[in-house]
Amino acid sequence: MNSTPAKRSPSEAFAQLRQRFEHGLPERLARMAKLAKADVSKEPLTQLMAEAHKLAGACGTFGYASLGIQARQIEQLTLIIINKTDVDQQQAIPSLKRAVLEFGIAVDKALRNKYSELGIPDPIILQPNTIWLILDSKTIIDEFSQQLTAFGMQVELFNAFDECLQRLQNTAPTILLSAISLADGSLLFEQTLLLDQLVKKHARLLVLSAKDNFDLRIKAAQQRADAFFVAPLDIPSCISTITELLETHSGSFGRVFIVDDDTLLAEHYALVLQNVGIETAIVKNVRDIVNELMRFGPDLVLMDIYMPEISGAELAGLIRQYPSLKRIPIVYLSSEVNKSLQLRAMAHGADDFLTKPIDDSQLTQAIKVRLARSIQIKNLIEKDGLTGLIKHSSIKSAVDIELDRTRREQQPLSVVMVDIDLFKSVNDNYGHAIGDMVISALATLLRKRIRKTDRAGRYGGEEFLLVLPDCGAEEAKKITESILDAFRKLKFTAEDNTFSCTFSAGVVSTSNQPFTDAAKMIVAADDALYHAKETGRNRICVAEDD
């Protein structure tokens, strides 16, 4: 028996038609953009006018009246241009391209708003690990692109701001590095649509300027630029900045240690913060707070003031007695509204005060802002300026902390000492600037290739130290071999010369021999490194139990 399909109601039929229209809009928009970019002639202009005419009617029919008005304006502008002389047409085409781009922005906004209202994920996707470049210098572009690609980043190049804006209709980079001014005279800070789209799509902006002055830096700050570079571009510094931004984008927003005698409230705060990518830990016994702080390594402490046994002010004073904990910001979260009492409590070593009750969204926003600043200051204090890796003293402390944890948790710990081979000849032959580039390149590889739980530090000069918790000797050697293999493949350019480098490494692990002292473990790794150098370089030696 044949079944008859159920009849659709007029509203259902209209909804389906509207949906088909909306799904087809991006393709129609792309077609218009292509026609606007074509060589000036009657045929593409006529086709563009026809497409704008159809959209002017369709947009109004399907509930997008403002888009219909814009499409009608494009239609009328195209007709005016068709009737102009060839010379006048050439002068008028930029305004047509701009009108099509503005229409594309409006379409994007309208569809985004619709998806947002219906709870549908935004179809415009931020591409991870993607760097877009708008630069004039071919030399910089070639060398910079080669370095970025070698580190596993996706690079796209643009010759003009409008090209980049057009690409933004479909996707977005993680980071855009742009010159402030291009050879054709166009200026980045005049590209309002482009800059607005970067903000809306959460892309990070880095700028390169031929000049360095207060006004340009203020304009960069107004556009939320994450870094301001002055020509000639310092490639190692720029790559280090990009790597840090990518790590921040893909990882946690930071770590928060929660101290509150109300267990349910503490767990609620933890869940709220975890939901936005912030790692948390709750102190179970305030008498263990110092050990737990050192174990967790937070970027911020969120603490109640009034607790039964010990006050928050007293705990803050206790925390500040330990040099390694002095840097960690302490934020009070309390129902105390008396400003005098708040200030008095903060005098004991706290940095800020939030008042209970606090809305979940306000809490996350407040903590995110404070975390970002805390991490920035931490990086300035602990990290090496050239490589972005932690400094000598900090990486030595990391060995000590992880060795202590290893004894408690009965898990292996490996330490790797790395040294670039024949580095003096690099400096002698190509100069210290190229030498810095080699050091920065290896540092970037170390940061990208090790696990999230691992630590990498600049031990001195061209020497690095890796701390690999929960990692045996064989696994540590495999990790180091993969880094060495990638480093060998990097090509460096100095004037007309192209060269590559290698490194030697020494691996030591508690899985092979017992260690109770961090300093002895570092010495053993250094001895294994020396053996690798003595036996031919460009290799990794694992220290065995004597």
XYZ file of C-alpha atoms in Angstrom:
546
model
C 0.000 0.000 0.000
C 1.436 3.367 -1.011
C 1.772 5.934 1.713
C 1.176 9.586 1.049
C 3.777 11.953 2.497
C 2.484 14.114 5.291
C 1.560 17.598 4.229
C 3.760 20.382 5.519
C 2.168 23.431 7.071
C 2.838 26.766 5.343
C 5.012 27.878 8.270
C 7.134 24.703 8.048
C 7.528 25.088 4.298
C 8.572 28.726 4.707
C 11.034 27.831 7.443
C 12.674 25.241 5.198
C 12.910 27.695 2.322
C 14.414 30.316 4.591
C 16.943 27.778 5.862
C 17.978 26.895 2.310
C 18.368 30.611 1.554
C 20.536 31.142 4.616
C 22.737 28.137 3.807
C 23.267 29.469 0.281
C 24.135 33.016 1.331
C 27.885 32.457 1.895
C 28.276 30.924 -1.573
C 26.370 33.784 -3.224
C 28.438 36.284 -1.281
C 31.677 34.603 -2.424
C 30.445 34.814 -6.018
C 29.790 38.554 -5.645
C 33.236 39.111 -4.121
C 34.875 37.249 -7.032
C 32.989 39.356 -9.566
C 33.962 42.567 -7.755
C 37.647 41.563 -7.878
C 37.579 40.672 -11.609
C 39.127 42.928 -14.237
C 36.921 45.922 -14.984
C 34.628 45.023 -17.868
C 30.938 45.088 -18.604
C 30.292 41.340 -18.243
C 31.393 40.776 -14.606
C 29.813 44.092 -13.573
C 26.524 43.092 -15.201
C 26.614 39.710 -13.461
C 27.347 41.404 -10.137
C 24.434 43.789 -10.621
C 22.117 40.863 -11.403
C 23.212 38.950 -8.299
C 22.748 42.039 -6.112
C 19.299 42.595 -7.631
C 18.199 39.022 -6.793
C 19.536 39.277 -3.274
C 17.864 42.629 -2.702
C 14.472 40.958 -3.165
C 15.294 37.641 -1.496
C 16.790 39.174 1.665
C 13.626 41.180 2.301
C 11.407 38.168 1.663
C 13.220 35.962 4.135
C 13.314 38.496 6.940
C 16.640 40.246 6.349
C 15.398 43.701 5.413
C 18.635 45.569 6.215
C 20.626 43.154 4.043
C 18.135 43.755 1.259
C 18.780 47.495 1.463
C 22.552 46.961 1.238
C 22.177 44.621 -1.737
C 20.010 47.248 -3.464
C 22.724 49.873 -2.898
C 25.310 47.564 -4.484
C 23.007 47.068 -7.457
C 22.575 50.832 -7.924
C 26.298 51.545 -7.465
C 27.201 48.873 -10.052
C 24.766 50.378 -12.554
C 26.357 53.817 -12.092
C 29.826 52.358 -12.655
C 28.734 50.474 -15.796
C 27.646 53.787 -17.332
C 30.954 55.534 -16.585
C 33.952 55.910 -18.885
C 36.823 53.426 -18.588
C 38.999 55.834 -16.577
C 36.161 56.742 -14.212
C 35.310 53.059 -13.799
C 38.869 52.328 -12.596
C 38.558 55.042 -9.953
C 35.118 53.869 -8.788
C 35.877 50.122 -8.508
C 37.510 50.379 -4.996
C 34.274 51.823 -3.602
C 32.350 48.888 -5.124
C 34.751 46.356 -3.612
C 34.354 48.088 -0.255
C 30.551 47.956 -0.531
C 30.680 44.196 -1.245
C 33.013 43.646 1.709
C 30.700 45.629 4.013
C 27.774 43.562 2.760
C 29.736 40.421 3.586
C 30.351 41.687 7.123
C 26.633 42.380 7.535
C 25.706 38.901 6.245
C 28.211 37.328 8.629
C 26.786 39.307 11.562
C 23.181 38.472 10.690
C 23.879 34.744 10.421
C 25.987 34.751 13.589
C 23.164 36.406 15.507
C 20.709 33.830 14.225
C 22.930 30.904 15.168
C 23.522 32.461 18.581
C 19.768 32.877 19.244
C 19.089 29.250 18.289
C 22.023 27.907 20.310
C 23.756 26.604 17.167
C 27.596 26.716 17.155
C 29.104 29.560 15.145
C 29.954 28.237 11.666
C 32.970 30.566 11.400
C 35.812 28.587 12.978
C 39.014 29.994 14.442
C 41.770 27.893 12.899
C 44.151 26.619 15.577
C 47.903 27.125 15.215
C 47.373 29.425 12.218
C 49.422 32.586 11.621
C 48.458 35.175 8.993
C 51.064 37.654 7.753
C 50.492 41.037 6.086
C 54.068 42.191 5.426
C 55.910 43.957 2.612
C 59.446 42.562 2.882
C 59.851 39.350 0.868
C 63.076 38.519 2.734
C 61.346 38.668 6.114
C 58.298 36.805 4.801
C 60.379 33.942 3.372
C 62.618 33.495 6.418
C 59.818 34.002 8.945
C 57.409 31.663 7.138
C 60.081 28.964 6.926
C 60.699 29.147 10.684
C 56.992 29.139 11.575
C 56.244 26.222 9.245
C 59.147 24.231 10.681
C 57.552 24.555 14.119
C 54.269 23.076 12.846
C 52.372 26.340 12.387
C 50.092 27.017 9.408
C 51.050 30.242 7.611
C 48.950 32.326 5.183
C 50.320 35.395 3.384
C 48.390 38.483 2.275
C 49.508 41.405 0.121
C 46.730 43.804 1.119
C 44.350 44.497 3.993
C 41.256 43.938 1.815
C 42.484 40.439 0.885
C 42.758 39.587 4.559
C 39.325 41.048 5.313
C 37.800 38.957 2.546
C 39.410 35.791 3.960
C 38.007 36.643 7.387
C 34.495 36.092 6.037
C 35.079 32.324 6.089
C 37.613 31.695 8.820
C 40.066 33.389 11.177
C 43.679 32.915 12.282
C 44.880 32.389 15.800
C 47.318 35.276 15.291
C 47.669 38.040 12.688
C 51.059 39.767 12.327
C 50.666 42.905 10.259
C 52.786 45.843 9.189
C 51.287 49.148 10.342
C 51.770 50.617 6.873
C 52.130 48.929 3.477
C 54.021 50.026 0.367
C 50.784 51.202 -1.315
C 50.243 53.717 1.503
C 47.405 51.849 3.218
C 47.463 51.971 7.033
C 46.454 49.188 9.406
C 44.808 51.474 11.944
C 42.465 52.831 9.267
C 41.099 49.307 8.546
C 38.119 49.530 10.909
C 36.254 46.550 9.466
C 39.319 44.334 9.539
C 40.199 45.245 13.122
C 36.603 44.795 14.292
C 36.467 41.343 12.730
C 39.696 40.297 14.470
C 38.215 41.239 17.831
C 34.888 39.508 17.132
C 36.645 36.333 16.091
C 39.079 36.393 19.018
C 42.171 36.512 16.787
C 45.301 37.975 18.399
C 47.030 40.941 16.752
C 50.783 41.634 16.543
C 52.050 44.755 14.751
C 55.318 45.628 12.992
C 56.210 49.310 12.650
C 58.933 51.118 10.734
C 58.854 53.788 13.483
C 58.599 53.665 17.241
C 56.680 56.465 18.905
C 54.069 57.089 21.573
C 51.139 57.715 19.199
C 51.639 54.490 17.243
C 51.953 52.454 20.424
C 48.750 54.028 21.799
C 46.919 53.113 18.580
C 48.234 49.550 18.882
C 47.011 49.428 22.478
C 43.589 50.719 21.395
C 43.356 47.787 18.974
C 44.350 45.320 21.739
C 47.617 44.367 20.038
C 49.538 41.776 22.054
C 52.958 42.969 20.888
C 54.575 45.914 19.081
C 57.690 45.099 17.031
C 59.958 47.685 15.436
C 61.660 47.029 12.080
C 63.899 45.249 11.375
C 61.825 42.414 12.795
C 63.496 40.475 15.611
C 62.443 37.024 14.372
C 63.473 35.015 17.494
C 61.608 37.415 19.770
C 58.553 37.384 17.497
C 58.484 33.574 17.292
C 58.830 33.370 21.066
C 55.856 35.730 21.470
C 53.777 33.740 18.982
C 54.612 30.461 20.717
C 53.565 31.857 24.094
C 50.283 33.148 22.666
C 49.560 29.781 21.053
C 50.292 27.995 24.320
C 47.926 30.347 26.170
C 45.241 29.880 23.510
C 45.367 26.076 23.562
C 46.025 25.499 27.235
C 44.624 26.371 30.618
C 43.949 29.969 31.642
C 45.984 29.284 34.763
C 45.776 27.662 38.192
C 43.741 28.827 41.173
C 44.132 27.531 44.737
C 40.905 27.857 46.756
C 40.836 28.332 50.541
C 37.353 28.360 52.073
C 36.010 26.551 55.137
C 32.630 26.140 53.391
C 33.377 22.958 51.416
C 30.301 23.173 49.195
C 31.050 26.793 48.318
C 34.681 25.941 47.574
C 33.581 23.080 45.300
C 31.119 25.389 43.561
C 33.842 27.967 42.865
C 36.102 25.169 41.610
C 33.464 23.877 39.191
C 32.681 27.371 37.894
C 36.360 28.092 37.207
C 37.073 24.645 35.740
C 34.188 25.179 33.331
C 36.100 28.041 31.681
C 39.447 26.217 31.509
C 40.989 27.238 34.835
C 42.701 24.479 36.837
C 41.781 24.449 40.522
C 42.736 22.822 43.804
C 40.986 23.101 47.184
C 42.946 23.016 50.428
C 41.680 20.202 52.645
C 43.599 21.105 55.793
C 44.876 24.667 56.260
C 47.813 23.329 58.262
C 49.073 21.705 55.037
C 48.567 24.850 52.973
C 52.266 25.558 52.329
C 53.036 22.036 51.102
C 49.906 21.986 48.960
C 50.703 25.391 47.457
C 54.222 24.265 46.557
C 52.906 21.018 45.093
C 50.124 22.632 43.012
C 52.071 25.733 41.928
C 49.082 28.114 41.549
C 48.992 31.403 39.678
C 46.479 32.843 42.163
C 45.058 32.072 45.625
C 41.324 32.679 46.190
C 40.749 32.884 49.934
C 37.943 33.587 52.381
C 38.763 35.999 55.222
C 36.683 34.563 58.019
C 37.379 30.926 58.859
C 36.865 29.170 62.210
C 40.422 28.275 63.230
C 42.694 30.676 61.357
C 41.712 33.850 59.539
C 42.483 34.488 55.889
C 44.656 37.448 56.895
C 46.763 35.187 59.123
C 47.133 32.604 56.348
C 48.145 35.338 53.895
C 50.809 36.478 56.359
C 52.027 32.881 56.701
C 52.220 32.408 52.926
C 54.274 35.599 52.501
C 56.929 34.232 54.881
C 58.075 31.804 52.144
C 60.212 33.455 49.410
C 58.971 31.065 46.715
C 55.340 32.006 47.479
C 55.731 35.787 47.730
C 54.905 36.347 44.059
C 51.548 34.517 44.062
C 48.667 37.028 44.194
C 46.101 36.464 46.948
C 42.511 37.546 46.297
C 40.063 37.617 49.203
C 36.513 36.479 48.499
C 34.341 37.429 51.443
C 30.941 38.806 52.431
C 32.691 41.648 54.274
C 31.457 44.981 52.846
C 33.159 47.362 55.266
C 35.887 49.064 53.201
C 38.065 49.801 56.230
C 38.035 46.145 57.263
C 38.735 45.080 53.686
C 41.792 47.356 53.516
C 42.984 46.207 56.925
C 42.736 42.563 55.832
C 44.614 43.307 52.600
C 47.450 44.881 54.596
C 48.434 41.345 55.649
C 49.664 40.476 52.170
C 46.621 40.162 49.911
C 46.358 41.897 46.527
C 42.635 42.281 45.859
C 39.162 41.861 47.318
C 35.974 40.382 45.803
C 32.700 40.602 47.697
C 30.308 37.678 48.238
C 27.820 36.870 46.921
C 29.250 37.102 43.416
C 27.651 36.049 40.152
C 29.387 33.076 38.478
C 30.107 35.006 35.284
C 31.492 37.952 37.274
C 33.689 35.586 39.278
C 35.162 33.956 36.174
C 35.744 37.303 34.486
C 37.378 38.805 37.583
C 39.630 35.785 38.098
C 40.578 35.574 34.394
C 41.728 39.204 34.378
C 43.799 38.740 37.536
C 45.238 35.437 36.307
C 46.353 36.955 33.006
C 48.298 39.667 34.823
C 49.716 37.203 37.348
C 50.995 34.890 34.606
C 52.452 37.836 32.683
C 54.425 38.972 35.745
C 55.465 35.381 36.486
C 56.825 35.012 32.956
C 58.778 38.260 33.222
C 60.354 37.100 36.474
C 60.966 33.440 35.703
C 61.480 33.249 31.944
C 64.519 33.952 29.825
C 63.925 36.885 27.468
C 65.393 35.271 24.341
C 63.948 31.765 24.581
C 60.790 32.142 26.637
C 61.978 29.179 28.741
C 62.367 29.360 32.501
C 65.701 30.614 33.797
C 68.621 28.708 35.311
C 67.531 28.995 38.965
C 63.909 28.094 38.214
C 64.729 24.969 36.190
C 67.091 23.787 38.940
C 64.269 24.278 41.459
C 61.960 22.284 39.173
C 64.332 19.283 39.423
C 64.260 19.565 43.211
C 60.429 19.790 43.334
C 59.897 16.900 40.917
C 62.473 14.681 42.633
C 60.633 15.220 45.929
C 57.340 14.325 44.219
C 58.951 11.247 42.675
C 59.892 9.937 46.113
C 56.342 10.505 47.403
C 54.485 9.035 44.417
C 56.984 6.325 43.436
C 57.037 7.460 39.794
C 60.176 7.783 37.623
C 61.781 11.134 36.855
C 64.139 11.870 33.965
C 66.378 14.876 33.446
C 67.951 15.735 30.073
C 70.860 18.127 29.501
C 70.982 19.497 25.930
C 73.790 21.499 24.298
C 73.990 22.831 20.715
C 76.964 21.345 18.841
C 79.783 23.640 17.664
C 77.766 26.718 18.597
C 80.837 28.957 18.854
C 81.460 28.478 15.132
C 77.887 29.635 14.406
C 78.558 32.902 16.256
C 82.013 33.271 14.684
C 80.848 32.586 11.129
C 77.414 34.225 11.070
C 77.257 36.640 14.011
C 75.493 36.677 17.369
C 72.111 37.673 15.893
C 72.019 34.435 13.885
C 73.277 32.569 16.938
C 70.340 33.942 18.919
C 68.015 32.734 16.173
C 69.431 29.196 16.470
C 69.014 29.232 20.271
C 65.454 30.565 19.958
C 64.605 27.929 17.341
C 65.718 25.071 19.589
C 63.854 26.606 22.538
C 60.669 26.741 20.463
C 61.061 23.089 19.494
C 61.568 22.121 23.138
C 58.411 23.949 24.174
C 56.341 22.405 21.403
C 57.616 18.824 21.644
C 57.588 18.161 25.392
C 54.472 17.158 27.307
C 52.326 19.580 29.305
C 53.638 18.130 32.573
C 57.287 18.602 31.543
C 59.488 21.647 32.124
C 62.180 23.103 29.880
C 64.699 25.749 30.933
C 67.689 27.602 29.594
C 70.537 26.342 31.747
C 73.062 28.775 30.294
C 74.271 30.026 26.897
C 73.337 27.354 24.364
C 72.618 24.735 27.057
C 69.117 23.593 28.083
C 67.667 21.360 30.779
C 64.507 19.242 30.480
C 62.640 17.932 33.525
C 60.363 15.012 32.617
C 58.228 13.686 35.510
C 56.612 10.239 35.316
C 59.018 9.386 32.513
C 61.569 6.562 32.350
C 64.942 6.635 30.630
C 63.805 5.030 27.368
C 60.804 7.335 26.967
C 62.978 10.361 27.790
C 65.440 9.292 25.107
C 62.635 8.914 22.520
C 61.279 12.393 23.328
C 64.776 13.878 22.981
C 65.440 11.982 19.735
C 62.274 13.407 18.174
C 63.412 16.928 19.108
C 66.920 16.291 17.716
C 65.470 14.963 14.464
C 63.297 18.079 14.055
C 66.217 20.377 14.934
C 68.479 18.764 12.320
C 65.882 19.554 9.635
C 65.685 23.289 10.432
C 67.416 25.532 7.895
C 68.957 28.839 8.938
C 69.870 31.630 6.533
C 72.693 34.139 6.972
C 73.064 36.438 3.963
C 73.619 33.965 1.083
C 74.482 30.995 3.299
C 72.125 28.268 4.453
C 73.131 25.948 7.267
C 71.702 23.570 9.863
C 72.670 22.596 13.405
C 72.577 19.595 15.724
C 72.781 19.085 19.471
C 74.088 16.510 21.921
C 72.172 15.391 25.004
C 72.654 13.444 28.213
C 69.739 11.588 29.826
C 69.583 10.495 33.448
C 66.605 8.821 35.119
C 65.538 7.456 38.478
C 64.320 4.422 36.537
C 68.016 3.509 36.008
C 69.599 4.665 39.246
C 68.443 6.160 42.574
C 68.877 9.875 43.267
C 68.108 11.701 46.497
C 69.739 14.971 45.513
C 68.702 17.220 42.578
C 72.189 18.680 42.166
C 73.702 15.210 41.762
C 71.067 14.323 39.188
C 71.937 17.426 37.131
C 75.667 16.614 37.355
C 74.954 13.054 36.134
C 72.991 14.433 33.158
C 75.871 16.803 32.405
C 78.330 13.894 32.504
C 76.162 11.942 30.053
C 76.074 15.023 27.797
C 79.889 15.253 27.940
C 80.085 11.606 26.889
C 77.801 12.321 23.911
C 80.089 15.173 22.872
C 83.216 13.033 23.279
C 81.810 10.205 21.159
C 80.969 12.292 18.106
C 78.194 14.807 18.953
C 74.729 14.841 17.290
C 73.618 12.045 19.623
C 71.949 11.209 22.926
C 73.608 9.245 25.709
C 71.735 7.661 28.611
C 73.524 7.435 31.965
C 73.442 3.920 33.361
C 73.651 2.779 36.973
C 77.243 2.387 38.126
